[in-house]
Each structure stands twice: as structure tokens, then as C-alpha cells.
Tab-separated table of C-alpha atoms and ligand atoms in Angstrom:
chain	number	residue	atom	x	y	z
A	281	UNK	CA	-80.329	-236.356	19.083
A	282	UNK	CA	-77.379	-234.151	20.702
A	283	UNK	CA	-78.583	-233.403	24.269
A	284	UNK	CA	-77.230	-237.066	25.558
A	285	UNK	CA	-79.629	-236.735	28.684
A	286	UNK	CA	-82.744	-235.384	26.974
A	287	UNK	CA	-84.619	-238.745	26.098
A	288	UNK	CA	-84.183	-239.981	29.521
A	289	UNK	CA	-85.205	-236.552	31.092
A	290	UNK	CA	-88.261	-237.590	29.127
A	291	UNK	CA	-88.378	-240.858	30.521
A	292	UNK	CA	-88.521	-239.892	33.928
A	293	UNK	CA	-91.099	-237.515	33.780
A	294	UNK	CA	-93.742	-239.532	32.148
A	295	UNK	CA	-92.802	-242.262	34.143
A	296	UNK	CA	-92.829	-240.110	37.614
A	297	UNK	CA	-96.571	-238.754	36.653
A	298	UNK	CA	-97.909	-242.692	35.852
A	299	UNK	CA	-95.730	-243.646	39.471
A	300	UNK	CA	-97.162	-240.853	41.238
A	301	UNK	CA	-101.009	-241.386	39.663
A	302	UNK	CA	-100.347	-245.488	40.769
A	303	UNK	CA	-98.834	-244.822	44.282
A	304	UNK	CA	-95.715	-246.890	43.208
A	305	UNK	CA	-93.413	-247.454	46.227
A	306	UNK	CA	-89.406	-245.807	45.871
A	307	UNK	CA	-88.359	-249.418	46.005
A	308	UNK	CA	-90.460	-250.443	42.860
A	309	UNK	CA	-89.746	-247.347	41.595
A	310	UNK	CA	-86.132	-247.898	41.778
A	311	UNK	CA	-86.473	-251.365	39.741
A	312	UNK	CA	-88.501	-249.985	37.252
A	313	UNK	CA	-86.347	-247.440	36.447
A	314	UNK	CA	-83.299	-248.817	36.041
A	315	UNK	CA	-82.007	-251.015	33.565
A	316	UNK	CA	-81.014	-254.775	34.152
A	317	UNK	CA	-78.179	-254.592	32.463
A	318	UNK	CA	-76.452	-252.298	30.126
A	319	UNK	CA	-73.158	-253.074	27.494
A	320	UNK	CA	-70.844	-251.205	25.038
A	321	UNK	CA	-68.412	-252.658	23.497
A	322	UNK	CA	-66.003	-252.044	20.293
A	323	UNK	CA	-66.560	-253.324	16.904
A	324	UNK	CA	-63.702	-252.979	14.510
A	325	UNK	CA	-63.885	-253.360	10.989
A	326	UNK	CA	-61.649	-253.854	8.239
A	327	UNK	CA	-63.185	-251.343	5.376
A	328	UNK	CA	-63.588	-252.792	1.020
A	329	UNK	CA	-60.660	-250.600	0.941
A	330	UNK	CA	-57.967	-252.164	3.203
A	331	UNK	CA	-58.775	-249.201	5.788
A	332	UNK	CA	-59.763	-249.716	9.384
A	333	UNK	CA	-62.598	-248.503	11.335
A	334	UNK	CA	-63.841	-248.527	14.922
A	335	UNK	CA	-67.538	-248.633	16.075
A	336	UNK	CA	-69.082	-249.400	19.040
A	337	UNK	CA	-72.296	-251.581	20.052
A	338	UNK	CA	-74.891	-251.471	22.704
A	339	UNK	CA	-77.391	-253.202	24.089
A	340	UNK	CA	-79.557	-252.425	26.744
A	341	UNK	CA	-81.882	-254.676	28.570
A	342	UNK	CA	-84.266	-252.817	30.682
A	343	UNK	CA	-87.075	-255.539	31.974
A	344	UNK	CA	-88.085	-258.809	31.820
A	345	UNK	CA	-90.434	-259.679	34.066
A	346	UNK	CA	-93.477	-260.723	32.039
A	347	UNK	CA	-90.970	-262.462	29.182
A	348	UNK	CA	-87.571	-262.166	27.450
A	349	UNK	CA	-85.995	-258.853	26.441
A	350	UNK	CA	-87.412	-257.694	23.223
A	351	UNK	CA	-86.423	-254.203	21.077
A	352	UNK	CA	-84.987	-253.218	17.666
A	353	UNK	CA	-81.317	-252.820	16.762
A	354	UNK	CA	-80.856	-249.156	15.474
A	355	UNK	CA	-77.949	-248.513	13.197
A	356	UNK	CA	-77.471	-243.938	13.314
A	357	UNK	CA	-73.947	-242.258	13.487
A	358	UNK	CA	-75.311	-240.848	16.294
A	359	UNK	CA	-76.739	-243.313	18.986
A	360	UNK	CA	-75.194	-243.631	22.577
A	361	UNK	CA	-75.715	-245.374	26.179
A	362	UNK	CA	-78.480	-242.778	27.608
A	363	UNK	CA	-80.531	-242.908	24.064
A	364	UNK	CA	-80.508	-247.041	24.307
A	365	UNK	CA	-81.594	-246.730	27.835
A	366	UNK	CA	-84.390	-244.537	27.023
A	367	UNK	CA	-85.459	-246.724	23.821
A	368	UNK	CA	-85.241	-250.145	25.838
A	369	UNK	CA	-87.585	-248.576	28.453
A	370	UNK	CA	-89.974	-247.465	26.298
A	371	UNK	CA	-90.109	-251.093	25.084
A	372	UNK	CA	-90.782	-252.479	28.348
A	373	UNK	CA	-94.093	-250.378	28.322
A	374	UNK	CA	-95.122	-251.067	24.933
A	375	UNK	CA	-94.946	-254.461	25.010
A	376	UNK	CA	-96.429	-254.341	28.229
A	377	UNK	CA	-99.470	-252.427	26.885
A	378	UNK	CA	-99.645	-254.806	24.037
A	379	UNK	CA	-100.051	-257.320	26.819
A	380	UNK	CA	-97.255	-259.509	25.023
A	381	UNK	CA	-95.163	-261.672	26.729
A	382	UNK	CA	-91.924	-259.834	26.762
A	383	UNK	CA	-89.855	-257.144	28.456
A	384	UNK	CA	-87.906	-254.183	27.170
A	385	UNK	CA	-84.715	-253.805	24.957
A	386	UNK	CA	-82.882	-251.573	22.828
A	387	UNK	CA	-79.704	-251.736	21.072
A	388	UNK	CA	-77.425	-250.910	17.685
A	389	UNK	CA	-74.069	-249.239	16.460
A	390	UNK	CA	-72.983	-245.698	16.314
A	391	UNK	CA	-72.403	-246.064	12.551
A	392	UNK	CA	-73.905	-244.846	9.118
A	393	UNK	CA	-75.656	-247.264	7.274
A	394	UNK	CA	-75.613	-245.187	4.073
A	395	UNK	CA	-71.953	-244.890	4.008
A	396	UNK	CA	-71.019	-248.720	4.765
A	397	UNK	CA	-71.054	-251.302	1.752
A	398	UNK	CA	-73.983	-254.339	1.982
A	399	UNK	CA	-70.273	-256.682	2.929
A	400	UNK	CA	-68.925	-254.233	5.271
A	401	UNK	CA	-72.755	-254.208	7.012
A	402	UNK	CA	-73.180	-257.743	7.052
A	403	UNK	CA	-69.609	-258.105	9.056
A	404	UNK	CA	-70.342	-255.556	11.427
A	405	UNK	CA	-73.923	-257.130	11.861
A	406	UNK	CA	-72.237	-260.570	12.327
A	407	UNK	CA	-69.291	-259.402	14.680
A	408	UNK	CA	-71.792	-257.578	16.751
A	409	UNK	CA	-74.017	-260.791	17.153
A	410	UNK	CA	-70.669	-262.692	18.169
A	411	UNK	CA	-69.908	-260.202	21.050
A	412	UNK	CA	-73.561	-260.245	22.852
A	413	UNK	CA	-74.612	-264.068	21.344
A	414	UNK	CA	-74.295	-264.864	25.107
A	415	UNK	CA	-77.395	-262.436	26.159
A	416	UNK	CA	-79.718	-263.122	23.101
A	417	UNK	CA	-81.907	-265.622	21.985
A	418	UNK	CA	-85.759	-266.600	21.551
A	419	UNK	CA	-86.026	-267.180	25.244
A	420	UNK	CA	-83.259	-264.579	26.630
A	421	UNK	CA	-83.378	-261.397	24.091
A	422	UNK	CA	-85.103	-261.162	20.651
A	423	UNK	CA	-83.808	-258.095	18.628
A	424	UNK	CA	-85.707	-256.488	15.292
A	425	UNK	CA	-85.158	-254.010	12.969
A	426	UNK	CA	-85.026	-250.334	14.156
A	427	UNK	CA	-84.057	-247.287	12.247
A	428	UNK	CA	-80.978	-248.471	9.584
A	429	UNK	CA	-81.962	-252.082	9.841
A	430	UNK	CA	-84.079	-254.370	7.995
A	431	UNK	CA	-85.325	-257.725	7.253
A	432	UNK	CA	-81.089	-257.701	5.327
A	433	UNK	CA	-79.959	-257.489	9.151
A	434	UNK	CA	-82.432	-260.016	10.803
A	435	UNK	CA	-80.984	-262.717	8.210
A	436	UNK	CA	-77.583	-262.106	9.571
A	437	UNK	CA	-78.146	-262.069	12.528
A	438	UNK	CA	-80.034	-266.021	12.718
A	439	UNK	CA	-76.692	-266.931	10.606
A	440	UNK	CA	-74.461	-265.600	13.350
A	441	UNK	CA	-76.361	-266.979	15.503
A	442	UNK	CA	-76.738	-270.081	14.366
A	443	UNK	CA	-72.936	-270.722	13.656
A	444	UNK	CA	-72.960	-270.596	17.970
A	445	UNK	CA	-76.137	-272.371	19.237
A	446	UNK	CA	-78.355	-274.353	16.990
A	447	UNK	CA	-80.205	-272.943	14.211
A	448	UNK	CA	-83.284	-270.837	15.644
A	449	UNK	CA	-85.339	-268.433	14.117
A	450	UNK	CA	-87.147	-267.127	16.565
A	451	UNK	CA	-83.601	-265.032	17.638
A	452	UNK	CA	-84.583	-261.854	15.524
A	453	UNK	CA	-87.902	-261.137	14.106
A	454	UNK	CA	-88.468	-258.718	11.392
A	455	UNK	CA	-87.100	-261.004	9.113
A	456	UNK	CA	-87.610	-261.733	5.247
A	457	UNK	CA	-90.472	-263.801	4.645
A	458	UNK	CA	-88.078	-266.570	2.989
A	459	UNK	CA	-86.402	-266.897	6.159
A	460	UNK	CA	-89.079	-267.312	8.681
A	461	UNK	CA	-90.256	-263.570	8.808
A	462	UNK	CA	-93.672	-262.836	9.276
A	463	UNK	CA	-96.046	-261.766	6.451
A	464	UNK	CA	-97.553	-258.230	7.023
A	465	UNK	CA	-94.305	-257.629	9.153
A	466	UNK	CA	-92.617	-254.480	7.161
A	467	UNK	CA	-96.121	-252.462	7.076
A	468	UNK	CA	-97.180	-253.702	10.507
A	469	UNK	CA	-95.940	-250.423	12.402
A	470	UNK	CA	-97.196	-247.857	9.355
A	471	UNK	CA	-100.177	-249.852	8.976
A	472	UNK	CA	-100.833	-249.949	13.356
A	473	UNK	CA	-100.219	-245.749	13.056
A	474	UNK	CA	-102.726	-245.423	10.391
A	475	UNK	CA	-105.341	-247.681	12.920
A	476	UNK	CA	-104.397	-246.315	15.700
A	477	UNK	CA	-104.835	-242.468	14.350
A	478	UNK	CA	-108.454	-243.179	12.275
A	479	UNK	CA	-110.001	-244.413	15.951
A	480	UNK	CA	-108.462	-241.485	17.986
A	481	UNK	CA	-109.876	-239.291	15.334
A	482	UNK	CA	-113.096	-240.642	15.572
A	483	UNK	CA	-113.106	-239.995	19.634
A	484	UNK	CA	-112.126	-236.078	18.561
A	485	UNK	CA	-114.836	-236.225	16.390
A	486	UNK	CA	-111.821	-235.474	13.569
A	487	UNK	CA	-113.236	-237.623	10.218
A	488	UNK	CA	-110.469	-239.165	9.199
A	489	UNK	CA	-111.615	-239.400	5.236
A	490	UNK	CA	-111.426	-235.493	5.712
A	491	UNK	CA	-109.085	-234.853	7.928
A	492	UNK	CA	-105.529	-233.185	6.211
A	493	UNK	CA	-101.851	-234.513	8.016
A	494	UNK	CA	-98.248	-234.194	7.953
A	495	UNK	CA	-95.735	-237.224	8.380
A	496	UNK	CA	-92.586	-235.935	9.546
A	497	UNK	CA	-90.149	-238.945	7.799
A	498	UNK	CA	-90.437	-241.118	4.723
A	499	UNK	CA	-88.839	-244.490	5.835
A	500	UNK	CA	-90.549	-247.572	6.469
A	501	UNK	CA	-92.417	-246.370	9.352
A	502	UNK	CA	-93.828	-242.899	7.724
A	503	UNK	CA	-94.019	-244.082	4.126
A	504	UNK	CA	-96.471	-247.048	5.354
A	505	UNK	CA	-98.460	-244.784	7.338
A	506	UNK	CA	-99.455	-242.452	4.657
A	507	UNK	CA	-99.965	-245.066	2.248
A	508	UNK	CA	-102.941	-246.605	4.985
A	509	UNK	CA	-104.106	-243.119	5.652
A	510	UNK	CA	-104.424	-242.127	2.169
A	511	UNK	CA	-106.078	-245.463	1.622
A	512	UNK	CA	-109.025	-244.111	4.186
A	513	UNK	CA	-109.106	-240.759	2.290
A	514	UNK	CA	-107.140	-238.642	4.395
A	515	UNK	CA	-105.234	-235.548	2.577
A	516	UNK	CA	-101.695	-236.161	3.472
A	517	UNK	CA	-100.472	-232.202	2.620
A	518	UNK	CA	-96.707	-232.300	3.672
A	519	UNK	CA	-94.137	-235.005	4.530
A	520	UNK	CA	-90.680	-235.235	4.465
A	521	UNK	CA	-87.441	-236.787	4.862
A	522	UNK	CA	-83.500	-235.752	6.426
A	523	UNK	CA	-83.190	-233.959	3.075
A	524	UNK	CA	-86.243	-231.712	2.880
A	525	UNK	CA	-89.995	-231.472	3.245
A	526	UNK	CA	-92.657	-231.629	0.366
A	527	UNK	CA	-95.861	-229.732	0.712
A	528	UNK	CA	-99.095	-229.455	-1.401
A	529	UNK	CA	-102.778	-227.651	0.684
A	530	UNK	CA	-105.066	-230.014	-1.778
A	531	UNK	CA	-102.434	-233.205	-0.792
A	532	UNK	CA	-99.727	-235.067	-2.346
A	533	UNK	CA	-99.478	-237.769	-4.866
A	534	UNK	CA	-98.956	-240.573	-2.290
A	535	UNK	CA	-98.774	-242.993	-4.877
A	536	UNK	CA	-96.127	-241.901	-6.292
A	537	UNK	CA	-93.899	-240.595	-3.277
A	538	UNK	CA	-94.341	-244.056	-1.580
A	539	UNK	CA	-93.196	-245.776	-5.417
A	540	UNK	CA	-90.338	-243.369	-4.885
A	541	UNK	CA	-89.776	-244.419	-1.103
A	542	UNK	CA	-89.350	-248.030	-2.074
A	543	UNK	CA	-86.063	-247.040	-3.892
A	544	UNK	CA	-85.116	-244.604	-1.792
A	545	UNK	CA	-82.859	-247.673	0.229
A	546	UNK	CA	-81.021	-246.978	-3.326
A	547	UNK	CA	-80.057	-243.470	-1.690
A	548	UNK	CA	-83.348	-241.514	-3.374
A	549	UNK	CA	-84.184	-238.340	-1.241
A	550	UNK	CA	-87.277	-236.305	-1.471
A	551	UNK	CA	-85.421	-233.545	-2.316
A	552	UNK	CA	-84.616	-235.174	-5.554
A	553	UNK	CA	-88.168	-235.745	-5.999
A	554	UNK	CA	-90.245	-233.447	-8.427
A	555	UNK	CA	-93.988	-232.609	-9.133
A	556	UNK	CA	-96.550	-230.549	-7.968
A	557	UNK	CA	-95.571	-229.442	-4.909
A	558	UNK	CA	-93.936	-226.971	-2.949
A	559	UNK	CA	-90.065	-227.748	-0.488
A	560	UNK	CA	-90.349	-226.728	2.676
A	561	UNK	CA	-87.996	-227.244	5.968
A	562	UNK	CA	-88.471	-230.126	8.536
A	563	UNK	CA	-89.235	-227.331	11.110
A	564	UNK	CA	-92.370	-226.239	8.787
A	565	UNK	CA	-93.516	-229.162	8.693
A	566	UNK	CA	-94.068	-229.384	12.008
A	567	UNK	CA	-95.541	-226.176	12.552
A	568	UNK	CA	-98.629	-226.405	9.457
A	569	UNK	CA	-102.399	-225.896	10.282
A	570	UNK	CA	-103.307	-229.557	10.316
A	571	UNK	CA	-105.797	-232.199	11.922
A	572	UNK	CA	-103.161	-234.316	12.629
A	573	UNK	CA	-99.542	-234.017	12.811
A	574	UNK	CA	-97.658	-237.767	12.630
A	575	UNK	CA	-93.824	-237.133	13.630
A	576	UNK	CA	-91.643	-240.286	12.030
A	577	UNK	CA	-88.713	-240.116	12.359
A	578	UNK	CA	-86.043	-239.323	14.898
A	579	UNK	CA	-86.538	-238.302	18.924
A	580	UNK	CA	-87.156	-234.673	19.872
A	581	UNK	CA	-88.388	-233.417	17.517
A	582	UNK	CA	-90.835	-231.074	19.136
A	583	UNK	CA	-89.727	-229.413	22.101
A	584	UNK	CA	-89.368	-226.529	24.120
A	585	UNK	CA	-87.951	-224.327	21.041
A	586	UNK	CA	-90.369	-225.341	18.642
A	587	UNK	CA	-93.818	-226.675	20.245
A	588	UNK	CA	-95.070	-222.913	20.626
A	589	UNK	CA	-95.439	-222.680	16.836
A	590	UNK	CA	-97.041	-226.580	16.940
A	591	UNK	CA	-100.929	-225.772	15.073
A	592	UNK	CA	-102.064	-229.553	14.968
A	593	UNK	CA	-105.608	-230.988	16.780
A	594	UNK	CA	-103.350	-234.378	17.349
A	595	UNK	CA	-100.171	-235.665	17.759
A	596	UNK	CA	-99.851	-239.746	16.325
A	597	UNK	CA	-96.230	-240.695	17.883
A	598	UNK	CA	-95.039	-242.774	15.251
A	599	UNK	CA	-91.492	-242.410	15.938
A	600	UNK	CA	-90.179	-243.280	19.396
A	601	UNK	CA	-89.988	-240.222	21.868
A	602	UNK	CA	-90.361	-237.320	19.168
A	603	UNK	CA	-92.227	-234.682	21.666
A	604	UNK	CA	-89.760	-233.899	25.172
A	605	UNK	CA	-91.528	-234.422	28.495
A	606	UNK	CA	-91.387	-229.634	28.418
A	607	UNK	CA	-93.250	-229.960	25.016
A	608	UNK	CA	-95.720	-232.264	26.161
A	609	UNK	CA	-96.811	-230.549	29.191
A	610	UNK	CA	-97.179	-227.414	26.729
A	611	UNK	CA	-99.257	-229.640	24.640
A	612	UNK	CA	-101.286	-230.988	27.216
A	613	UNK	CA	-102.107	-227.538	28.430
A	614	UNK	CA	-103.151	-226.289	24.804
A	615	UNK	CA	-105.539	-229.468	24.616
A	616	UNK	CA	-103.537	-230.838	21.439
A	617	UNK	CA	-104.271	-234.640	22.181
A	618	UNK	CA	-100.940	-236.851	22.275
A	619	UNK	CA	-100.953	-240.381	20.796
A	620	UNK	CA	-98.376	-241.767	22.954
A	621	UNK	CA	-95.357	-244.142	20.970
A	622	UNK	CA	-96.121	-247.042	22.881
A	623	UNK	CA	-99.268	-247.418	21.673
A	624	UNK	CA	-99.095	-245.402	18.293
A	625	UNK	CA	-95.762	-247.607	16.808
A	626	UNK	CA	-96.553	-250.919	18.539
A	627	UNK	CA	-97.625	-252.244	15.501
A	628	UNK	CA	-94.112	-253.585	14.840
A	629	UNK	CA	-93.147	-255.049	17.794
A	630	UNK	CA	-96.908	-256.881	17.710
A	631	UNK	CA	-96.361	-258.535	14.141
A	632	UNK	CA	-92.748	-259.112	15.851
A	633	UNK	CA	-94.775	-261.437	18.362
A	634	UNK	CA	-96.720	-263.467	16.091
A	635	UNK	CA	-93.566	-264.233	14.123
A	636	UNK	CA	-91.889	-265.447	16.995
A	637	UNK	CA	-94.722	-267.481	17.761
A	638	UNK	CA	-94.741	-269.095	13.950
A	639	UNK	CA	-90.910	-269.873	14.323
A	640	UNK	CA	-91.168	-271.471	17.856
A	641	UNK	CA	-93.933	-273.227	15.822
A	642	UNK	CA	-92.034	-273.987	12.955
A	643	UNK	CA	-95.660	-272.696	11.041
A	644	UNK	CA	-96.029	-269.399	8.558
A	645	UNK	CA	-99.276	-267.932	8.757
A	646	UNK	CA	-100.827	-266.755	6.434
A	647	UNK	CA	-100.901	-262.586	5.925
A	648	UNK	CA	-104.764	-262.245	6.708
A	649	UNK	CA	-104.529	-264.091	9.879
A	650	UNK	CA	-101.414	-261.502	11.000
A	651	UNK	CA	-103.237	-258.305	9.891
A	652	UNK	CA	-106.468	-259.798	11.896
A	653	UNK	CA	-104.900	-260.743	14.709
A	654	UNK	CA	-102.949	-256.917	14.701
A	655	UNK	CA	-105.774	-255.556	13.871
A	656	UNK	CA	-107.705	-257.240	17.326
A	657	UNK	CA	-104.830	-256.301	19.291
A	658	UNK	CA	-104.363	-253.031	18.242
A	659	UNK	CA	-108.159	-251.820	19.234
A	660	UNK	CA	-108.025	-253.836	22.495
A	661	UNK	CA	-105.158	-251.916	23.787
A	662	UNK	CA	-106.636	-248.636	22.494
A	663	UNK	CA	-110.372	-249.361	23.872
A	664	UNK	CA	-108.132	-250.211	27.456
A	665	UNK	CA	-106.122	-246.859	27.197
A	666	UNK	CA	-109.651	-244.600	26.250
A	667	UNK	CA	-111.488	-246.210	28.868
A	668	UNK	CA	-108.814	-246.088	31.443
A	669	UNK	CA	-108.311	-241.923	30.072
A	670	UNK	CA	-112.096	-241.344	31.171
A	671	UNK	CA	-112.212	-242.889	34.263
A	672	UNK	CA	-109.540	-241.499	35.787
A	673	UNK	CA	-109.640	-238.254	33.842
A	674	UNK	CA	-106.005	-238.850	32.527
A	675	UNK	CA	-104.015	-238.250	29.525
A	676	UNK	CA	-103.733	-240.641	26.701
A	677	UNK	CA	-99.847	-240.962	27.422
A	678	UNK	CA	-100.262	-241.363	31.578
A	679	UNK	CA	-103.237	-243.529	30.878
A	680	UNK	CA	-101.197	-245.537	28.483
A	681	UNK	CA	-98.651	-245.779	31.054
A	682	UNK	CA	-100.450	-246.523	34.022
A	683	UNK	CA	-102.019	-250.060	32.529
A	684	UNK	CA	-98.288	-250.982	31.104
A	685	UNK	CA	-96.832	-250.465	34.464
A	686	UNK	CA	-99.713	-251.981	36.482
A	687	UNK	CA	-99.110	-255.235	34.360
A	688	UNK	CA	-95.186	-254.992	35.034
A	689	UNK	CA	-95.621	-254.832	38.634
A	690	UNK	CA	-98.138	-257.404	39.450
A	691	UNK	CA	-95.593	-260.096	37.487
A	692	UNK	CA	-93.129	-258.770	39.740
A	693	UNK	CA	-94.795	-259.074	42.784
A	694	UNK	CA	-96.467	-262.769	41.606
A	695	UNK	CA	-92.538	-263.694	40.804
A	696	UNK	CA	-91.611	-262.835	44.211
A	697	UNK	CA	-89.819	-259.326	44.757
B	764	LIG	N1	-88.081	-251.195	16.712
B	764	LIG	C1	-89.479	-251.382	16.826
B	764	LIG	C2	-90.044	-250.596	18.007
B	764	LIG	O1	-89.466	-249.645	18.458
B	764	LIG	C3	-89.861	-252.838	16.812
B	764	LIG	C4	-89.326	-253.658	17.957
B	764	LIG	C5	-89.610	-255.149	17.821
B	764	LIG	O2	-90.293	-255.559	16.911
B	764	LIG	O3	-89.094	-255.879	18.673
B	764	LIG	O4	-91.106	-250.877	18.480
């Protein structure tokens, strides 16, 4: 994540092809691409050891013409303005694709979750909640948890939240299922990959009970995918984490690396881990013979200096942004099929949806009715985006992004431009 401008470079492009395909006018155009609002601001915080430390917070709202803003809250030492743009635009197309009733956010702090204490979290959580309390809630901005947040953070943030405006749930979802949060919620994105990736396989004519993968990241997102994929028989033969890659041809003990990924919040790594398997590098990983290749973890990942050496049939986007808009021409023109992010991760934000319609009901459903109604919405969107492919002989990714924005801009011409 060092090249500041890289994600929205990304953004642009993809968005410029689905304008270009949809005739979009500059004005529109103009709207659409820039954000309705954008804010940084500091977050001091007195350290467990007397010390004193200065973050910062953002939160970007890009659209909100079909609902309030809605994105996850990502806690990385490394997170700025241009990547939060990027991420809360990308929002406003998945949900959009989804066909939920919200627009696009993104926000977090520049800090490292691993190296804060649970009380030093929960302050900077709470203080951050107090600065922007003015631009969320159920009906203005809903955040959820992103990469270094959990349910942990959702819970703090309806407590800060609370202390200012009446109690409400339905300000964060994501949360724990004691406090409002949706059952199926913390597997929804994993378990909307592994979906998502056995009926693209099936249009390659890929069988997915055969097939062999890699999953590039072992948090919630990557961990829950393999889990479902293993579950339909695929050989998951590599995955990895920020501290190395594991790798076995026949495929790896999923069982037992997803046992180990449940502690890993403990500060477990895989390259801790032992058993039969070979270590290899992140990079590797990426470049292995495989059916399908399932990058989860951070953006960028595959790009210009790497996609040459990229071997995979299919690409499952789990993570947000991991291919540049350079690498995924390349792709394209190789014929390795792209399973864009906003349909490949919108798992998440979907569950997200039902459990802020259960709070605004003040109703839990129960977990079958979630994973059904996921489930439903998950294949409509992906029978929309393969039908829409064919008949206009596009992409997965520019088909993808063609129906979101369609949606966006006949709300914004039925609001009155
Ligand atoms: N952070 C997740 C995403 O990128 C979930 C967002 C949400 O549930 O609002 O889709």
C-alpha cells in the first residue's frame, strides 16, 4: 500500500471503461467520481504507560443516493486519504450491485492494532466515534468492521454512540451477536467468496470439488473462504499470511490451519505453524499453477511487476482492489477471468444489511434465514452480472460495474439532479 495514488488510478480506470461502455455524461461523471465529503482529523492517545501518541482518523463518504453511507472502519499503520477514497467508492458499487439500499463509505486510523492494548483500542475507537458522531448513524452513515476491526470495535462504537444520541444499534453492524449483531455475520464475506467462486467455476467449466486454489491471507475473510471451499472438496494447496506462505500439491490440512486462525487474534502466525507442508513467499503464492487464485488480503497485490508470472484460470477478489487497473488489462488479455471485489466480498456488507434491518426491527433472526436470504442475494447479483457479461460481450468487472452504476444514476436522476 505505498504508491498513495495507485488505488485510485485503479478506480478511475475501471470506472472510465463502465462510463464510456454506458455513455455517462462529464457532468454525471464528475458526481460519481468524486466524493461527498472527505475528513481527517487527529486522535491523541494517552498510552498504559503514561506515554502519548498521535493518530489520525478518516472517513470518507463517497455516495448516497440510493441510502445512507455504508463501509467498514479499517484499522493498518498504513492507511491514508487517497486509499479511503478508493475503498468508499468501491462501496458505493457494491452495495449498489447488491441492490441494497445504501451508498458508499470508507474509513479507519493509521494505527497498528497488534501493537495497541484491548484499553488503549477501545479509547481510540471511542474518541474517534466522538469526533465524526455528527456524520454517522443508522440513517446518515453505518460503519462495520474492515481489516483490524471486529465485532470488539462495533460494541464500542454503539456505546459511544449512544452516550450522544439515544441508544441505536443499527449505527455499526458487524457486531457481536449479544449486542444486536447478526448471526452468520463473521463468515458472511468468506462464506459469499466460496459461493461466489463454486458458480463462476461452474460457467468455466472448472469443477470446483476438483479444482486446486491459493488464498493469499488467513484473516477472517481468507480463513472463512477456505474453510467453505474445502467444505465443497476443493484442494486448497497454498495460503498464507503477512508472515509467510504454506504450501502442500495434494492440499493442506484446512482443519487445522483455520483451528489455528481462530487464535491467531492471540498474535499466532503461519509461520509459527508446523506440519506437512512446505514455506513459501507471498509472491509464490501468487504465481502457483492453480484453478483458482483467491487474493485476501491487502490492495495491489498483483500488478504490473508481478502479474506476468500470474498461472491461475481465475481470479476470486476477495480482498478489496488486490489486482491494479495495468494488471488487469494484462489479465484480461491472457483470458484469466477476474471475479471483481464488489461482487466477490459483498458477502459482508449483505449480512451487514439484514442486521441493520433486525435492529431497526428490534428482531434477531435466526442464522438459517441470514445464510438463505445471502445465499438468494448472492446468485441474483451473479446471474445479473453473467447475463449482462454475454449480452454485451463484457468483462465480469465492467459488467459488474455497468449494472451498479446504472442503478446509481437512475436514483439520481429520479431525486432530481
Ligand atoms: N468492510 C466490508 C467491505 O469492504 C464490509 C462493509 C460493511 O459491512 O458495511 O465490504
Amino acid at each position: 500500500m505505498n504508491d498513495n495514488k495507485a488505488p485510485r488510478k485503479s478506480c478511475e480506470s475501471f470506472l472510465n471503461d463502465a462510463f464510456e461502455h454506458l455513455e455517462v455524461d462529464p457532468e454525471m461523471q464528475q458526481l460519481l467520481r468524486s466524493p461527498y465529503r472527505e475528513v481527517r482529523f487527529e486522535l491523541p492517545l494517552k498510552r498504559d504507560d503514561g506515554s502519548s501518541s498521535l493518530f489520525y482518523g478518516y472517513r470518507v463518504q463517497h455516495n448516497q443516493s440510493r441510502g445512507p453511507f455504508k463501509g467498514g472502519l479499517r484499522y493498518h499503520k498504513e492507511v491514508n486519504l487517497e486509499h479511503f477514497v478508493a475503498l468508499a467508492e468501491i462501496m458505493t458499487w457494491k452495495t449498489s450491485l447488491l441492490d441494497l439500499p445504501f451508498g458508499g463509505a470508507k474509513g479507519g486510523i493509521d494505527c497498528d492494532p497488534i501493537q495497541l492494548s484491548s484499553n488503549e483500542l477501545e479509547t481510540l475507537t471511542k474518541r474517534y466515534v466522538q469526533r465524526i458522531s455528527m456524520l454517522i448513524g443508522p440513517d446518515r452513515d453505518i460503519p462495520a468492521p474492515d481489516m483490524g476491526t471486529g465485532p470488539r470495535e462495533m460494541a464500542w462504537i454503539v456505546d459511544a454512540f449512544s452516550l450522544i444520541e439515544a441508544f441505536n444499534l443499527a449505527v455499526a453492524t458487524g457486531k457481536p451477536i449479544e449486542l444486536g449483531g447478526a448471526k452468520g455475520r463473521l463468515e458472511a464475506t468468506g462464506y459469499g467468496v466460496a459461493l461466489i467462486t463454486s458458480m463462476a467455476a461452474d460457467e468455466l467449466g472448472i469443477d470446483i470439488s476438483a479444482a486446486k486454489a491459493a488464498i493469499q491471507g488467513f484473516g477472517n475473510v481468507g480463513s472463512n473462504a477456505a474453510r467453505f471451499l474445502h467444505e465443497r472438496g476443493t484442494k486448497i494447496i497454498a495460503v498464507s499470511d503477512y508472515s509467510c506462505g504454506l504450501y502442500n500439491e495434494v492440499g493442506l490440512d484446512i482443519d487445522r490451519l483455520v483451528d489455528m486462525a481462530n487464535h491467531k487474534q492471540k498474535g499466532g502466525k503461519l509461520s509459527e505453524c508446523s506440519g506437512d507442508f512446505k514455506k513459501i513467499t507471498n509472491d509464490e503464492l501468487l504465481q502457483l499453477d492453480v484453478d483458482v487464485l483467491i487474493p485476501a488480503a491487502l490492495g495491489g497485490v498483483i500488478n504490473k511487476d508481478n502479474v506476468e508470472n500470474v498461472k491461475a484460470k481465475m481470479i476470486v477478489e476477495a480482498a478489496n482492489m488486490p489486482i491494479t487497473c495495468d494488471a488487469d488489462t494484462n489479465l484480461n488479455d491472457k483470458g484469466v477471468v477476474v471475479i471483481p471485489d464488489i461482487l466477490a466480498n459483498a458477502g459482508g456488507v449483505t449480512v451487514s444489511y439484514l442486521e441493520w434491518v433486525q435492529n431497526r426491527q428490534g428482531y434477531q433472526w435466526e442464522k438459517q434465514k441470514i445464510m438463505d436470504e445471502l445465499e438468494r442475494r448472492l446468485k441474483r447479483s451473479w446471474e445479473e452480472v453473467k447475463s449482462r457479461a454475454r449480452r454485451d460481450e463484457l468483462n465480469y468487472r465492467k459488467a459488474a460495474y455497468v449494472i451498479a452504476l446504472e442503478r446509481i444514476i437512475k436514483a439520481i436522476h429520479l431525486r432530481g439532479f
